[in-house]
Coordinates of C-alpha atoms in Angstrom, one line a residue:
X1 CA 5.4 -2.7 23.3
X2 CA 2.4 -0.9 22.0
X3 CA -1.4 -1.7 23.3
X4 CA -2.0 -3.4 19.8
X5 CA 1.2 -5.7 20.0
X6 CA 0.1 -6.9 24.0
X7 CA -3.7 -7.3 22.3
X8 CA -1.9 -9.5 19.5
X9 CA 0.0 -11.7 22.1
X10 CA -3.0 -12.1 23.8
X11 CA -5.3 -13.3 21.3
X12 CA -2.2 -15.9 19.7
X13 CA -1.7 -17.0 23.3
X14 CA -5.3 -17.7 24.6
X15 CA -5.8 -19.3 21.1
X16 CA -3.0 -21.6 22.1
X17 CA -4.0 -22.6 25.6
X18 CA -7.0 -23.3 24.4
X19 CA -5.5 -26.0 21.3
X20 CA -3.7 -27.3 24.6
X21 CA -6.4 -28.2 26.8
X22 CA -8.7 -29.5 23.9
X23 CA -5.7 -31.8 22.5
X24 CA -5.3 -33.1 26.8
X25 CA -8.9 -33.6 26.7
X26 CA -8.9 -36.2 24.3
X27 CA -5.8 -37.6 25.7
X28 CA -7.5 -38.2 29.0
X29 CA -10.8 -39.6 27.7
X30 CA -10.9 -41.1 24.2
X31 CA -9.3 -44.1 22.5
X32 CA -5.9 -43.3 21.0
X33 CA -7.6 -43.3 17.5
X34 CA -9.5 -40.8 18.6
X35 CA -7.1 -38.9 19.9
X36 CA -5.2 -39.1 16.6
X37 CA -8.1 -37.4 15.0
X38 CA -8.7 -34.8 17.4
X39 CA -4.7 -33.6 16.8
X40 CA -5.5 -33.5 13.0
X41 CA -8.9 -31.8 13.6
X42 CA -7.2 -29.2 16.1
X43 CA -4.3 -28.3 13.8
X44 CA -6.4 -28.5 10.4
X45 CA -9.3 -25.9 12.3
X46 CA -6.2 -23.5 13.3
X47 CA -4.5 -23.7 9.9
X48 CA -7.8 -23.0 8.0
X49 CA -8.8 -20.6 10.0
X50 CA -5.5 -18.3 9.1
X51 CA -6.1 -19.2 5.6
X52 CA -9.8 -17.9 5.6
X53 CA -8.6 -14.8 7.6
X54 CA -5.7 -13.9 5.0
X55 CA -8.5 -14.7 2.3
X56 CA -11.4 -12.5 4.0
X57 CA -8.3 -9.4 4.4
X58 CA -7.8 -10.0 0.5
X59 CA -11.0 -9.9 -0.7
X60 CA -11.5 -6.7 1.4
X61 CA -8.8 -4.8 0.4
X62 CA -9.8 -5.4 -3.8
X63 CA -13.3 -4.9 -2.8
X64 CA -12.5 -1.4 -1.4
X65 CA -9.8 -0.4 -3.5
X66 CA -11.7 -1.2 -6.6
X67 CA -15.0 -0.2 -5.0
X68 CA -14.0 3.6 -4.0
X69 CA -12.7 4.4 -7.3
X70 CA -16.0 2.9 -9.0
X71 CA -18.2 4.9 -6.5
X72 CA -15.4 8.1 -7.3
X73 CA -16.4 7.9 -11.0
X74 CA -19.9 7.9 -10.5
X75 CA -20.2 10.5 -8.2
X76 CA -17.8 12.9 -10.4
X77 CA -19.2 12.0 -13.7
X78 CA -22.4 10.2 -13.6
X79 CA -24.5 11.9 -10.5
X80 CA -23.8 15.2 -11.5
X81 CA -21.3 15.5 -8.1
X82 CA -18.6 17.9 -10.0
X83 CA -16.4 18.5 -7.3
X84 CA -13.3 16.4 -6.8
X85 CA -11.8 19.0 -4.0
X86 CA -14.7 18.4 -1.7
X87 CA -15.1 14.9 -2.5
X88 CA -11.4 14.4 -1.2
X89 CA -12.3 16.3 1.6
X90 CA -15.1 14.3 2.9
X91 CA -12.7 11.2 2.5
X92 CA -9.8 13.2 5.0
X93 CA -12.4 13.5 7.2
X94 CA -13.8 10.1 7.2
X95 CA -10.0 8.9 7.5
X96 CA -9.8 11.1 10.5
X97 CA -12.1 9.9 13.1
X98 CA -12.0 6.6 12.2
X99 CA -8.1 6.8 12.3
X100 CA -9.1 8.1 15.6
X101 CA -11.7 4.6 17.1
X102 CA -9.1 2.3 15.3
X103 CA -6.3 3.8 17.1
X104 CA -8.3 4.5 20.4
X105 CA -9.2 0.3 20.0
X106 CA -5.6 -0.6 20.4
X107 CA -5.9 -2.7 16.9
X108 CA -2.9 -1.0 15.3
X109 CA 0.1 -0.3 17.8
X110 CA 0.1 3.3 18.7
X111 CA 3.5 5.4 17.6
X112 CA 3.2 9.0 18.7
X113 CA 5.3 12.0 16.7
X114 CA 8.4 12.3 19.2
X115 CA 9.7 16.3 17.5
X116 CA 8.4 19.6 16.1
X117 CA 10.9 18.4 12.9
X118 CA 9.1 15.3 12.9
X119 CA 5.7 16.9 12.6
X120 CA 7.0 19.1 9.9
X121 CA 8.0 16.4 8.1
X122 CA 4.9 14.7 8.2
X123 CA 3.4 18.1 7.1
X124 CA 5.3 17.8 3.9
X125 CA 3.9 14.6 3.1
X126 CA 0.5 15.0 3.9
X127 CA 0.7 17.6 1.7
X128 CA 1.8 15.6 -1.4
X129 CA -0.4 13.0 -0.2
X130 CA -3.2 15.1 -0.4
X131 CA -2.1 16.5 -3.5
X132 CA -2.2 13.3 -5.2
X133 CA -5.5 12.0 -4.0
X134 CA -7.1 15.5 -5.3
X135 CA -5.4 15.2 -8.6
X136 CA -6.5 11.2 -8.8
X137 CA -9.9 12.6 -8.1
X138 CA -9.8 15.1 -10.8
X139 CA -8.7 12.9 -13.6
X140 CA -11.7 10.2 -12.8
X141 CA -14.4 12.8 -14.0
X142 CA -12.4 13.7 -17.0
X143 CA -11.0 9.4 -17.9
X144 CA -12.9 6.3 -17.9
X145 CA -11.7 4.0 -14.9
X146 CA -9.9 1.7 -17.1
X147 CA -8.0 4.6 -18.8
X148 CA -6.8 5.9 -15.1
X149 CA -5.7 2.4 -14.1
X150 CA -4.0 2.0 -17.1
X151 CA -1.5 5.0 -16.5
X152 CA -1.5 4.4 -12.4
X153 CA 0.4 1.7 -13.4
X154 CA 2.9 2.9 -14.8
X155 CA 3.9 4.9 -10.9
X156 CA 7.2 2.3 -10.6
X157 CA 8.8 4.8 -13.9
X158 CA 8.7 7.6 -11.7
X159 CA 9.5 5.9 -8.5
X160 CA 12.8 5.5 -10.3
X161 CA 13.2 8.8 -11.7
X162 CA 12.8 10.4 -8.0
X163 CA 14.9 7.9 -6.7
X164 CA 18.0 8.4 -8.8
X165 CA 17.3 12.2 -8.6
X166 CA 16.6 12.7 -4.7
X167 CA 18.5 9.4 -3.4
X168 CA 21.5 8.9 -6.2
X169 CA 19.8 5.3 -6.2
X170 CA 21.1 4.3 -9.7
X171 CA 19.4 0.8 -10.6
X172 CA 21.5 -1.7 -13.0
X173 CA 21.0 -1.5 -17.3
X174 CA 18.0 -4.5 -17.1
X175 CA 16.1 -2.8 -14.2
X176 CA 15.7 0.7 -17.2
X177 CA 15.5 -1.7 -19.6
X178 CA 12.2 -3.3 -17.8
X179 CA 10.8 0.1 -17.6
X180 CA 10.6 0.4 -21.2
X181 CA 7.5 -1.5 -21.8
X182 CA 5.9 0.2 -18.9
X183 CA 6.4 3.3 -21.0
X184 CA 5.6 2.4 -24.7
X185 CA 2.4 0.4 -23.2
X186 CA 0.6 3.7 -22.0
X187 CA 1.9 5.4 -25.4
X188 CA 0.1 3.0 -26.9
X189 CA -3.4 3.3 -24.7
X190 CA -3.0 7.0 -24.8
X191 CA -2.6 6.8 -28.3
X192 CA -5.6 4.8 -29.0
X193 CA -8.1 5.4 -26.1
X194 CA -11.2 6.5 -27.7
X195 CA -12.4 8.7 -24.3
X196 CA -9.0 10.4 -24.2
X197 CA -9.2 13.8 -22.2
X198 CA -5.8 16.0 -22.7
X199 CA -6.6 17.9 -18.9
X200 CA -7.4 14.8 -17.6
X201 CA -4.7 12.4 -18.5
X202 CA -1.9 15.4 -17.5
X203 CA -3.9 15.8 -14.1
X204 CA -3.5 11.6 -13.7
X205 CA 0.1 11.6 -14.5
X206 CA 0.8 14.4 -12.2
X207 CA -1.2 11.9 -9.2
X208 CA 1.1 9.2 -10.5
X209 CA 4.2 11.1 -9.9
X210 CA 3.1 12.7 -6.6
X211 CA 2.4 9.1 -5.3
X212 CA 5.8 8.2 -6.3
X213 CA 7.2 11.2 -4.7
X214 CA 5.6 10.5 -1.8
X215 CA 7.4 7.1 -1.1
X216 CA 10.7 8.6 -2.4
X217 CA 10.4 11.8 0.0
X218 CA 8.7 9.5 3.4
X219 CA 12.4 7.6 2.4
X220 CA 14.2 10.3 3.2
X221 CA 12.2 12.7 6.3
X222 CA 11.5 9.4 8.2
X223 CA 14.7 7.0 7.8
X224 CA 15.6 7.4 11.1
X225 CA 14.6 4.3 13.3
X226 CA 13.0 6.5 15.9
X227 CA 10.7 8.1 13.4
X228 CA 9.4 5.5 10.8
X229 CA 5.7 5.2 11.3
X230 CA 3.6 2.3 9.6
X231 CA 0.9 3.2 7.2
X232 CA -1.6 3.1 9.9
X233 CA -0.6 5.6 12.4
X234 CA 1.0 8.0 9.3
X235 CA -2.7 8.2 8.2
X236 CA -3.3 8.6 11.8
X237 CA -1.8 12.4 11.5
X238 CA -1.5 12.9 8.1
X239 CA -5.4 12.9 7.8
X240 CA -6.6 15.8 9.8
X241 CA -3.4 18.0 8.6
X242 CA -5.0 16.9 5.1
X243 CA -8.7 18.4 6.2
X244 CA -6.6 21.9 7.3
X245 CA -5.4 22.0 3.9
X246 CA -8.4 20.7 1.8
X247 CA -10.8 23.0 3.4
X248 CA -9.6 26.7 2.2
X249 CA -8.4 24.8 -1.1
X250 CA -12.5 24.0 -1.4
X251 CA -13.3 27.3 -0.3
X252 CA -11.2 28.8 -2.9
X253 CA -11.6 26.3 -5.6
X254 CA -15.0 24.8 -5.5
X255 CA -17.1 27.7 -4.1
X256 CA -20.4 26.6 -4.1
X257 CA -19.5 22.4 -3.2
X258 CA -20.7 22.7 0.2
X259 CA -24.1 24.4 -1.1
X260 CA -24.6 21.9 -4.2
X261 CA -23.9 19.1 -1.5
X262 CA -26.4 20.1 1.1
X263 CA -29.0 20.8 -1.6
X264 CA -28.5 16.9 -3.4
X265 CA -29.0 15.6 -0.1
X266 CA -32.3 17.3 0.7
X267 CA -33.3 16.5 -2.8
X268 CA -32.0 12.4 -2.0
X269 CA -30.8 10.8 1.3
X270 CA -29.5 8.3 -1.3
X271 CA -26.5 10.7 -2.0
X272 CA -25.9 11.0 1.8
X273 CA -25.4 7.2 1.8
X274 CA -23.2 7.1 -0.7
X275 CA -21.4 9.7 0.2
X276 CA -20.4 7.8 3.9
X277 CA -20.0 4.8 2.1
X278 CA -17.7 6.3 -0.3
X279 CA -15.6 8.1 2.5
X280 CA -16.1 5.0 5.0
X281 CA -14.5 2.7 2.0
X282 CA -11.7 5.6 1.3
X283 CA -10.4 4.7 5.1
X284 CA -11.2 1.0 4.7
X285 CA -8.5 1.1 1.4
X286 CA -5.6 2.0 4.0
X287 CA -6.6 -0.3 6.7
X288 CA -7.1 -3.1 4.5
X289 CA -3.7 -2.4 2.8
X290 CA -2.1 -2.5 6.1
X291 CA -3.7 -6.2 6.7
X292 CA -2.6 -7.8 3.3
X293 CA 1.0 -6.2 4.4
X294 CA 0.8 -8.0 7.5
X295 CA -0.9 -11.2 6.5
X296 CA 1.1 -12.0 3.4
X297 CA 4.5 -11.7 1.9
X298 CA 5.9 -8.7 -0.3
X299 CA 5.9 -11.2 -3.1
X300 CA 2.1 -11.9 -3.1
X301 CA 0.8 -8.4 -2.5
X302 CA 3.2 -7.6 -5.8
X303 CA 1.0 -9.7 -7.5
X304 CA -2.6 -9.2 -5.6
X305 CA -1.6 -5.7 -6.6
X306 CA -0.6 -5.7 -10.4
X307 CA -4.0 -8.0 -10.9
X308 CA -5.6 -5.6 -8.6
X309 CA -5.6 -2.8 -11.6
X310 CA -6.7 -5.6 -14.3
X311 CA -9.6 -6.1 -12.2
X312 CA -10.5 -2.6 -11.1
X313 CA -10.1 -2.0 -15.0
X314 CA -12.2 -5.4 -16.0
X315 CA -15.3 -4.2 -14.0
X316 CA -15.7 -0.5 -14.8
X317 CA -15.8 -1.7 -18.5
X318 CA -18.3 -3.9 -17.1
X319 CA -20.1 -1.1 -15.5
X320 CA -19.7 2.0 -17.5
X321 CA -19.4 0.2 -20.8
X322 CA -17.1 2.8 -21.8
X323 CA -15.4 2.0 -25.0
X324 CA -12.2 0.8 -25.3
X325 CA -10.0 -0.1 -28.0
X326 CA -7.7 -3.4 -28.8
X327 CA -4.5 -1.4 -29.0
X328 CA -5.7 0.1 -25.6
X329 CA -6.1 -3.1 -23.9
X330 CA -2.8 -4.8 -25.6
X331 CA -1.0 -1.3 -24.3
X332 CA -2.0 -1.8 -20.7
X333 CA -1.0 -5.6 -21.3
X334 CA 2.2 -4.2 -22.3
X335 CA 2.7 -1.8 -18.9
X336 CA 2.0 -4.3 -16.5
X337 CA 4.6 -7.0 -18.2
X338 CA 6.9 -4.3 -18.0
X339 CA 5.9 -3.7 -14.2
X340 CA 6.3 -7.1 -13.3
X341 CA 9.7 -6.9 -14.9
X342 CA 11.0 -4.2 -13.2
X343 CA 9.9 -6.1 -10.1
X344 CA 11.8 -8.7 -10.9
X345 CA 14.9 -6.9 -11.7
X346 CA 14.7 -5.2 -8.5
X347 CA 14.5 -8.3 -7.4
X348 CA 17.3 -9.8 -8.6
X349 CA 19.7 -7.0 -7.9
X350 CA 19.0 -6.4 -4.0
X351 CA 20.0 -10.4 -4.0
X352 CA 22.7 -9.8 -5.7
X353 CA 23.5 -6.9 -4.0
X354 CA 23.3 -9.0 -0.4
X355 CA 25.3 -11.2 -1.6
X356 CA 28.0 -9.1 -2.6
X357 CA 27.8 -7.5 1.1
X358 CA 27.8 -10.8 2.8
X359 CA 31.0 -12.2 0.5
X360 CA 32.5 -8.5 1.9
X361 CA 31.9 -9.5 5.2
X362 CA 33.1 -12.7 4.7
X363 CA 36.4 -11.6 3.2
X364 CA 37.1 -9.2 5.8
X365 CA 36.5 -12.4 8.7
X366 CA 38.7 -14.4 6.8
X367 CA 41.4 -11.4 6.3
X368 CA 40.9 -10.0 9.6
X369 CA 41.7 -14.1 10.6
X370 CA 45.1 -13.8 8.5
X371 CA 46.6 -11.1 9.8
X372 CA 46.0 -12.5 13.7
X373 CA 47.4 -15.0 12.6
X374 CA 50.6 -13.9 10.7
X375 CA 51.0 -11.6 14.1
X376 CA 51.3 -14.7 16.5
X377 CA 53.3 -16.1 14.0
X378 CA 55.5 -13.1 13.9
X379 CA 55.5 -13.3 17.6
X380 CA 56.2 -16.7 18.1
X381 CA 59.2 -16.5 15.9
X382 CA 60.8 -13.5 17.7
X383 CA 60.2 -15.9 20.9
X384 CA 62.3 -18.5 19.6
X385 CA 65.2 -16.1 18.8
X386 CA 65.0 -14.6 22.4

């Protein structure tokens, strides 16, 4: 057990003795309709307490989801910050150290890389992950906010692509058939989005499909038990290989960021602000994501995560006032339905899919039964002819 899983079991179990000893309290010197009430106050103050906590871990994960790609777009395109490469870099490093305290703190449970092959394999993904970050990036000083959400969405299309391709996972007819609408909705946005940027919607869709890769290919390098990290502590080293990467990659693409950077802030300790916030909230999107994965089911972050991008896409409009057009907005509609679709379908088929495997099980019980019993039958007969 890990220093964050003994922290956990502390904090549930001092919480607990101390329910215990308030509940024998009032057992030992109030009225028994007292004590009534101070059961029903006990349990009501633990319950709503998890409620607000799972609330609170919510509204911080939108607030720095949607917040970090606001403060992306106005850095890129609005405060004259033209470098997307550097930006990203100052996020790596900000994931780094605080990677670094959070792991140090015991809050997550510690999982250290156990093989060279396993540090290679994080390599690789670090690699795409920085990759699509950069290219994410890029595409937000090119496309409004609401335009980038809009084809972000559509990431479960190529989830499915790599997965048939790299895996052989072949889906049923409905699940392709839900991914349709995912498809003719950002046809439809692309087609009618008055800010619409060639370089920058190719750059999005290439950020899309790296993110998809990237869960396809973490599939594969870490399925083994002994080397599946959670989100936290594969941040944990994929950040500073990241920085490694990202440095010569500003050097060689953004010559002159580092100068541009240092001259803005002497000009405006403002931008040095938002630059740590911006980087500070980069980190905070991970570590937040890894809460709402622990504090609710993988039904509710499916939907805190569709309406996640309908928000995000709400309040740059509200922000920007970029324009946008009905047949943009009615195509995003259209992606997300399919989206939730394809969810569903998934859905349905892994159900169906455990049930076919339990009803296999089952069968081979109830054969494995027969034939034990046809051979003490078979037995007992060539006993009675003896």
């Amino acid at each position: 057990m890990g220093n964050g899983e003994q922290n956990a079991d502390t904090i549930d179990t001092e919480s607990s003795t101390f329910s215990a000893s308030r509940i024998e309290y009032y057992e030992e010197d109030t009225p028994s309709g007292s004590r009534r009430t101070a059961k029903a106050y006990d349990f009501f103050a633990t319950h709503w307490t998890m409620d607000i906590t799972t609330i609170f871990v919510i509204a911080a994960w939108y607030f720095s989801n949607i917040g970090v790609v606001l403060l992306n777009k106005y850095l890129l395109s609005f405060y004259g910050f033209k470098f997307p490469v550097f930006l990203t870099l100052c996020h790596m490093v900000a994931c780094t150290i605080l990677s670094y305290m959070v792991s140090l703190s015991g809050m997550v449970p510690r999982q250290g890389i156990k093989s060279k092959q396993q540090f290679f394999k994080i390599s690789a993904l670090a690699l795409v992950f920085c990759g699509s970050v950069v290219c994410g990036n890029i595409s937000l000083r090119f496309l409004p906010v609401s335009f980038n959400q809009a084809v972000g969405a559509t990431t479960p299309f190529f989830t499915a692509i790599f997965s048939a391709i790299m895996l052989g996972n072949i889906e049923s007819v409905n699940t392709y058939l839900a991914l349709l609408p995912v498809v003719v909705g950002i046809i439809l946005a692309s087609g009618s989005e008055p800010l619409f940027h060639w370089y920058g919607f190719l750059v999005c869709v290439t950020a899309t499909a790296a993110r998809a890769f990237k869960s396809v290919l973490q599939g594969i390098l870490l399925y083994a038990d002994n080397e599946k990290l959670n989100s936290m502590n594969l941040l944990l080293f994929m950040a500073p290989i990241s920085v490694l990467a990202l440095v010569p990659a500003t050097l060689i693409l953004e010559d002159g960021a580092a100068s541009k950077a240092a001259g803005l802030a002497s000009e405006n300790f403002g931008f040095v602000l938002l630059i740590l916030f911006n980087s500070v909230m980069a980190y905070f999107v991970n570590l937040t994501n890894f809460l709402v994965t622990k504090h609710t089911s993988p039904l509710t972050l499916q939907v805190l995560g569709n309406a996640k991008g309908v928000v995000a896409t709400v309040v740059s409009i509200l922000i920007f006032r970029n324009p946008v057009s009905t047949a943009g907005m009615i195509g995003y509609t259209i992606t997300i339905i399919g989206v939730i679709l394809y969810s569903e379908s998934k859905k349905r088929s892994a159900k169906q899919q455990k049930k076919m495997q339990i009803m296999e099980k089952d069968n081979d019980l109830v054969g494995g039964k027969q034939q034990a019993s046809d051979h003490t039958g078979i037995r007992s007969t060539t006993g009675q002819r003896i």
